[in-house]
Amino acid sequence: MSDWESDKSADWGDKPVEPEKESKPFFGRKSPKLPPESGRDWKLIEKLVMSLQSEQRKSRRWGIFFKFLTFGYLIALLFLIKFPLGDSLEGVTGKHTALVEINGPIAADELASADNIVGSLRTAFEEPNSVAVILRINSPGGSPVQSGYVYDEIKRLREEYPEKKVYAVISDIGASGAYYIAAAADEIYANRASLVGSIGVVAGGFGFTEVMEKIGVDRRLYTAGENKAFLDPFSPEQEEEVTFWQSVLENTHQQFIEAVKQGRGDRLADDERLFSGLVWSGEQAVELGLADGLGSASHVARQIIGQEELVDYSRRKSPFQDIVDQLGVAFGEGFASQLVESRLELR
C-alpha cells in the first residue's frame, strides 16, 4: 500500500511544537520560571524562618536584660555616691576606742587633707562613748601647711577634752609631715621596722634651659615685679633667688623642729642628727625618743588604753572617686604639675 492510500494524514516535515503558556509577568517583566516545590523544601524553609525568629526573640530578650542590668548598676552607683557605706556611726553605743586613719600624701587635694583629718578628729572627740583616740599613720608626709593645721587642732582638742588621750601609731611609715602630726599626740608607737622621723623640708623642680637651647625654643616671659618669675624652670637659675628660697626652707624647718620639741619635750635624746632629715627604724626611734614604744593600734587599744573595741571615724573616698582614681584620670595632671612646679614639702 502506498503512502497515498494510507489512513494516516500526511505530514510534510516535523509537526510544530506549540509554545507553553507563560505565566503572567509581574510589573511588566518576565519572571524566571521556578521549578515545582516539594513538601520537603517547604519544610526546610519553614524551619529556617522559625529558627531566625527564635534567634531574634532571644537577642531581644538579652538586649532588654543588659539594659536593665546597666540601669540597675547606675542606680546603685548613684545611691552609693549619695549615701556612702561606712560613714554612719549610728550603731555605736558602747564604750570604744576611736580610730582615725592618715594614709598617703598629706595635701589639700588628697584624702589625707587637713579638712578630712580634722573633721574625723572632731567627731571622734565629741562622741561621748569614745574613751581615747588613735591616729593610725601610714604616710610619707606632704604639705607643712596641712600638717600644721592638723597639729594645731590636735593640741586644741586635747585641751578641750583633757580626759581623752591621743595615741599616734605608725605602721609602715610616719615621716616628715606625718611625724609632724604624730608629735602632737600624747604618745607615739611604731613597729620595730617602721620608718620614723625625716624631720626636714624639701622643695624640688627641674631646669629646662639647655633643652630649650637644643631644640631652638626661646623663652618669652613678661612680668611686672622683679621677682614675679621667681625660680622659673625655663629661665637660668639666679643665685639671689636660690639664697632667698633656702631661707624659706630653713624657716619652715625651724617651725617643724619647734613643733616636735614642744610635742615630745624631754623625751627626745640629745642627738644633733634628730633634725637632719634622717629617717629611723621603729626601734631606733624609741631609743632616740621619737617614739614611746612598739605596738600596733590593736595592741595600744587593748594594753595601753584598756578598751579593745576600735571604731573607725575616718573619712573615706566615695565609690565613684575610687573608680575614677583606678582609671588613672588624674595621672597626666599630677605628672605635669610635678614636672613644672616647685612644691614645698616636709620630708
mmCIF file of N, CA and C in Angstrom, residues 168-230:
data_model
loop_
_atom_site.group_PDB
_atom_site.id
_atom_site.type_symbol
_atom_site.label_atom_id
_atom_site.label_comp_id
_atom_site.label_asym_id
_atom_site.label_seq_id
_atom_site.Cartn_x
_atom_site.Cartn_y
_atom_site.Cartn_z
ATOM 1 N N ALA A 168 49.406 58.181 118.691
ATOM 2 C CA ALA A 168 49.784 58.018 117.290
ATOM 3 C C ALA A 168 50.443 56.654 117.125
ATOM 4 N N VAL A 169 49.971 55.876 116.163
ATOM 5 C CA VAL A 169 50.536 54.554 115.882
ATOM 6 C C VAL A 169 51.004 54.541 114.434
ATOM 7 N N ILE A 170 52.303 54.378 114.237
ATOM 8 C CA ILE A 170 52.895 54.396 112.895
ATOM 9 C C ILE A 170 53.024 52.961 112.399
ATOM 10 N N SER A 171 52.503 52.703 111.205
ATOM 11 C CA SER A 171 52.616 51.352 110.637
ATOM 12 C C SER A 171 53.857 51.275 109.749
ATOM 13 N N ASP A 172 53.720 51.374 108.450
ATOM 14 C CA ASP A 172 54.893 51.262 107.568
ATOM 15 C C ASP A 172 55.801 52.489 107.658
ATOM 16 N N ILE A 173 55.177 53.664 107.566
ATOM 17 C CA ILE A 173 55.992 54.879 107.565
ATOM 18 C C ILE A 173 55.217 56.033 108.191
ATOM 19 N N GLY A 174 55.924 56.799 109.001
ATOM 20 C CA GLY A 174 55.383 58.031 109.575
ATOM 21 C C GLY A 174 56.486 59.054 109.545
ATOM 22 N N ALA A 175 56.679 59.663 108.378
ATOM 23 C CA ALA A 175 57.837 60.528 108.171
ATOM 24 C C ALA A 175 57.397 61.940 107.817
ATOM 25 N N SER A 176 58.307 62.864 108.019
ATOM 26 C CA SER A 176 58.123 64.240 107.608
ATOM 27 C C SER A 176 56.831 64.822 108.166
ATOM 28 N N GLY A 177 55.922 65.313 107.287
ATOM 29 C CA GLY A 177 54.674 65.910 107.745
ATOM 30 C C GLY A 177 53.826 64.958 108.559
ATOM 31 N N ALA A 178 53.923 63.656 108.280
ATOM 32 C CA ALA A 178 53.174 62.677 109.070
ATOM 33 C C ALA A 178 53.709 62.618 110.496
ATOM 34 N N TYR A 179 55.027 62.728 110.648
ATOM 35 C CA TYR A 179 55.585 62.761 112.009
ATOM 36 C C TYR A 179 55.270 64.096 112.685
ATOM 37 N N TYR A 180 55.206 65.148 111.905
ATOM 38 C CA TYR A 180 54.785 66.459 112.427
ATOM 39 C C TYR A 180 53.444 66.292 113.157
ATOM 40 N N ILE A 181 52.489 65.618 112.511
ATOM 41 C CA ILE A 181 51.170 65.386 113.125
ATOM 42 C C ILE A 181 51.302 64.487 114.354
ATOM 43 N N ALA A 182 52.098 63.419 114.232
ATOM 44 C CA ALA A 182 52.245 62.470 115.340
ATOM 45 C C ALA A 182 52.814 63.134 116.586
ATOM 46 N N ALA A 183 53.643 64.148 116.390
ATOM 47 C CA ALA A 183 54.275 64.815 117.536
ATOM 48 C C ALA A 183 53.263 65.520 118.431
ATOM 49 N N ALA A 184 52.051 65.744 117.915
ATOM 50 C CA ALA A 184 51.026 66.398 118.730
ATOM 51 C C ALA A 184 50.318 65.422 119.659
ATOM 52 N N ALA A 185 50.529 64.124 119.476
ATOM 53 C CA ALA A 185 49.845 63.108 120.285
ATOM 54 C C ALA A 185 50.475 63.011 121.671
ATOM 55 N N ASP A 186 49.743 62.415 122.600
ATOM 56 C CA ASP A 186 50.274 62.174 123.942
ATOM 57 C C ASP A 186 51.421 61.166 123.894
ATOM 58 N N GLU A 187 51.247 60.112 123.100
ATOM 59 C CA GLU A 187 52.279 59.079 122.968
ATOM 60 C C GLU A 187 52.320 58.581 121.525
ATOM 61 N N ILE A 188 53.510 58.097 121.147
ATOM 62 C CA ILE A 188 53.715 57.584 119.787
ATOM 63 C C ILE A 188 54.210 56.140 119.877
ATOM 64 N N TYR A 189 53.608 55.264 119.068
ATOM 65 C CA TYR A 189 54.023 53.865 118.993
ATOM 66 C C TYR A 189 54.289 53.504 117.532
ATOM 67 N N ALA A 190 55.147 52.508 117.347
ATOM 68 C CA ALA A 190 55.502 52.085 115.993
ATOM 69 C C ALA A 190 55.870 50.611 116.008
ATOM 70 N N ASN A 191 55.990 50.051 114.824
ATOM 71 C CA ASN A 191 56.533 48.707 114.679
ATOM 72 C C ASN A 191 58.057 48.805 114.677
ATOM 73 N N ARG A 192 58.735 47.739 115.029
ATOM 74 C CA ARG A 192 60.203 47.797 115.096
ATOM 75 C C ARG A 192 60.825 48.116 113.738
ATOM 76 N N ALA A 193 60.113 47.797 112.640
ATOM 77 C CA ALA A 193 60.651 48.061 111.301
ATOM 78 C C ALA A 193 60.021 49.280 110.632
ATOM 79 N N SER A 194 59.176 49.995 111.354
ATOM 80 C CA SER A 194 58.564 51.205 110.781
ATOM 81 C C SER A 194 59.640 52.247 110.468
ATOM 82 N N LEU A 195 59.328 53.124 109.521
ATOM 83 C CA LEU A 195 60.208 54.242 109.200
ATOM 84 C C LEU A 195 59.657 55.487 109.877
ATOM 85 N N VAL A 196 60.481 56.103 110.721
ATOM 86 C CA VAL A 196 60.007 57.192 111.572
ATOM 87 C C VAL A 196 60.977 58.373 111.484
ATOM 88 N N GLY A 197 60.433 59.574 111.461
ATOM 89 C CA GLY A 197 61.283 60.762 111.538
ATOM 90 C C GLY A 197 61.291 61.581 110.264
ATOM 91 N N SER A 198 62.473 61.698 109.675
ATOM 92 C CA SER A 198 62.681 62.537 108.486
ATOM 93 C C SER A 198 62.235 63.970 108.765
ATOM 94 N N ILE A 199 62.782 64.535 109.810
ATOM 95 C CA ILE A 199 62.399 65.894 110.210
ATOM 96 C C ILE A 199 63.215 66.881 109.381
ATOM 97 N N GLY A 200 62.658 67.273 108.276
ATOM 98 C CA GLY A 200 63.341 68.178 107.353
ATOM 99 C C GLY A 200 62.347 68.735 106.352
ATOM 100 N N VAL A 201 62.828 69.607 105.469
ATOM 101 C CA VAL A 201 61.980 70.245 104.465
ATOM 102 C C VAL A 201 62.665 70.121 103.110
ATOM 103 N N VAL A 202 61.887 69.869 102.083
ATOM 104 C CA VAL A 202 62.442 69.722 100.743
ATOM 105 C C VAL A 202 61.549 70.422 99.731
ATOM 106 N N ALA A 203 62.171 70.996 98.725
ATOM 107 C CA ALA A 203 61.456 71.584 97.596
ATOM 108 C C ALA A 203 62.282 71.306 96.353
ATOM 109 N N GLY A 204 61.660 70.834 95.319
ATOM 110 C CA GLY A 204 62.403 70.466 94.120
ATOM 111 C C GLY A 204 61.686 70.861 92.855
ATOM 112 N N GLY A 205 62.430 70.873 91.773
ATOM 113 C CA GLY A 205 61.868 71.196 90.467
ATOM 114 C C GLY A 205 62.832 70.771 89.385
ATOM 115 N N PHE A 206 62.657 71.318 88.184
ATOM 116 C CA PHE A 206 63.513 70.989 87.052
ATOM 117 C C PHE A 206 63.933 72.265 86.342
ATOM 118 N N GLY A 207 65.059 72.187 85.645
ATOM 119 C CA GLY A 207 65.512 73.291 84.806
ATOM 120 C C GLY A 207 65.564 72.838 83.359
ATOM 121 N N PHE A 208 64.950 73.615 82.452
ATOM 122 C CA PHE A 208 64.841 73.197 81.054
ATOM 123 C C PHE A 208 65.599 74.098 80.087
ATOM 124 N N THR A 209 66.482 74.914 80.618
ATOM 125 C CA THR A 209 67.132 75.910 79.749
ATOM 126 C C THR A 209 67.971 75.265 78.654
ATOM 127 N N GLU A 210 68.769 74.251 78.983
ATOM 128 C CA GLU A 210 69.618 73.603 77.979
ATOM 129 C C GLU A 210 68.786 72.832 76.963
ATOM 130 N N VAL A 211 67.715 72.230 77.419
ATOM 131 C CA VAL A 211 66.832 71.519 76.486
ATOM 132 C C VAL A 211 66.236 72.485 75.481
ATOM 133 N N MET A 212 65.826 73.648 75.953
ATOM 134 C CA MET A 212 65.236 74.651 75.072
ATOM 135 C C MET A 212 66.241 75.148 74.045
ATOM 136 N N GLU A 213 67.494 75.284 74.475
ATOM 137 C CA GLU A 213 68.523 75.713 73.533
ATOM 138 C C GLU A 213 68.757 74.670 72.442
ATOM 139 N N LYS A 214 68.727 73.403 72.832
ATOM 140 C CA LYS A 214 68.980 72.333 71.853
ATOM 141 C C LYS A 214 67.875 72.236 70.812
ATOM 142 N N ILE A 215 66.644 72.465 71.235
ATOM 143 C CA ILE A 215 65.540 72.330 70.275
ATOM 144 C C ILE A 215 65.155 73.673 69.656
ATOM 145 N N GLY A 216 65.870 74.734 70.034
ATOM 146 C CA GLY A 216 65.658 76.035 69.413
ATOM 147 C C GLY A 216 64.408 76.759 69.852
ATOM 148 N N VAL A 217 64.109 76.710 71.140
ATOM 149 C CA VAL A 217 62.919 77.383 71.665
ATOM 150 C C VAL A 217 63.362 78.579 72.504
ATOM 151 N N ASP A 218 62.755 79.735 72.254
ATOM 152 C CA ASP A 218 63.040 80.945 73.028
ATOM 153 C C ASP A 218 62.003 81.102 74.130
ATOM 154 N N ARG A 219 62.464 81.527 75.315
ATOM 155 C CA ARG A 219 61.575 81.786 76.435
ATOM 156 C C ARG A 219 61.139 83.241 76.381
ATOM 157 N N ARG A 220 59.832 83.481 76.312
ATOM 158 C CA ARG A 220 59.286 84.826 76.297
ATOM 159 C C ARG A 220 58.379 84.985 77.513
ATOM 160 N N LEU A 221 58.876 85.670 78.525
ATOM 161 C CA LEU A 221 58.161 85.819 79.791
ATOM 162 C C LEU A 221 58.059 87.291 80.127
ATOM 163 N N TYR A 222 56.844 87.759 80.380
ATOM 164 C CA TYR A 222 56.599 89.174 80.657
ATOM 165 C C TYR A 222 56.023 89.292 82.066
ATOM 166 N N THR A 223 56.673 90.094 82.909
ATOM 167 C CA THR A 223 56.245 90.216 84.309
ATOM 168 C C THR A 223 56.219 91.672 84.733
ATOM 169 N N ALA A 224 55.478 91.919 85.803
ATOM 170 C CA ALA A 224 55.501 93.211 86.486
ATOM 171 C C ALA A 224 55.893 92.902 87.925
ATOM 172 N N GLY A 225 57.091 93.306 88.302
ATOM 173 C CA GLY A 225 57.644 92.924 89.597
ATOM 174 C C GLY A 225 58.895 92.101 89.361
ATOM 175 N N GLU A 226 59.997 92.532 89.934
ATOM 176 C CA GLU A 226 61.293 91.930 89.611
ATOM 177 C C GLU A 226 61.410 90.470 90.021
ATOM 178 N N ASN A 227 60.610 90.025 90.978
ATOM 179 C CA ASN A 227 60.700 88.636 91.437
ATOM 180 C C ASN A 227 59.480 87.794 91.058
ATOM 181 N N LYS A 228 58.666 88.311 90.129
ATOM 182 C CA LYS A 228 57.453 87.574 89.768
ATOM 183 C C LYS A 228 57.773 86.259 89.058
ATOM 184 N N ALA A 229 58.901 86.188 88.372
ATOM 185 C CA ALA A 229 59.308 84.957 87.701
ATOM 186 C C ALA A 229 60.264 84.156 88.578
ATOM 187 N N PHE A 230 60.023 84.212 89.883
ATOM 188 C CA PHE A 230 60.893 83.574 90.872
ATOM 189 C C PHE A 230 61.019 82.068 90.613
#
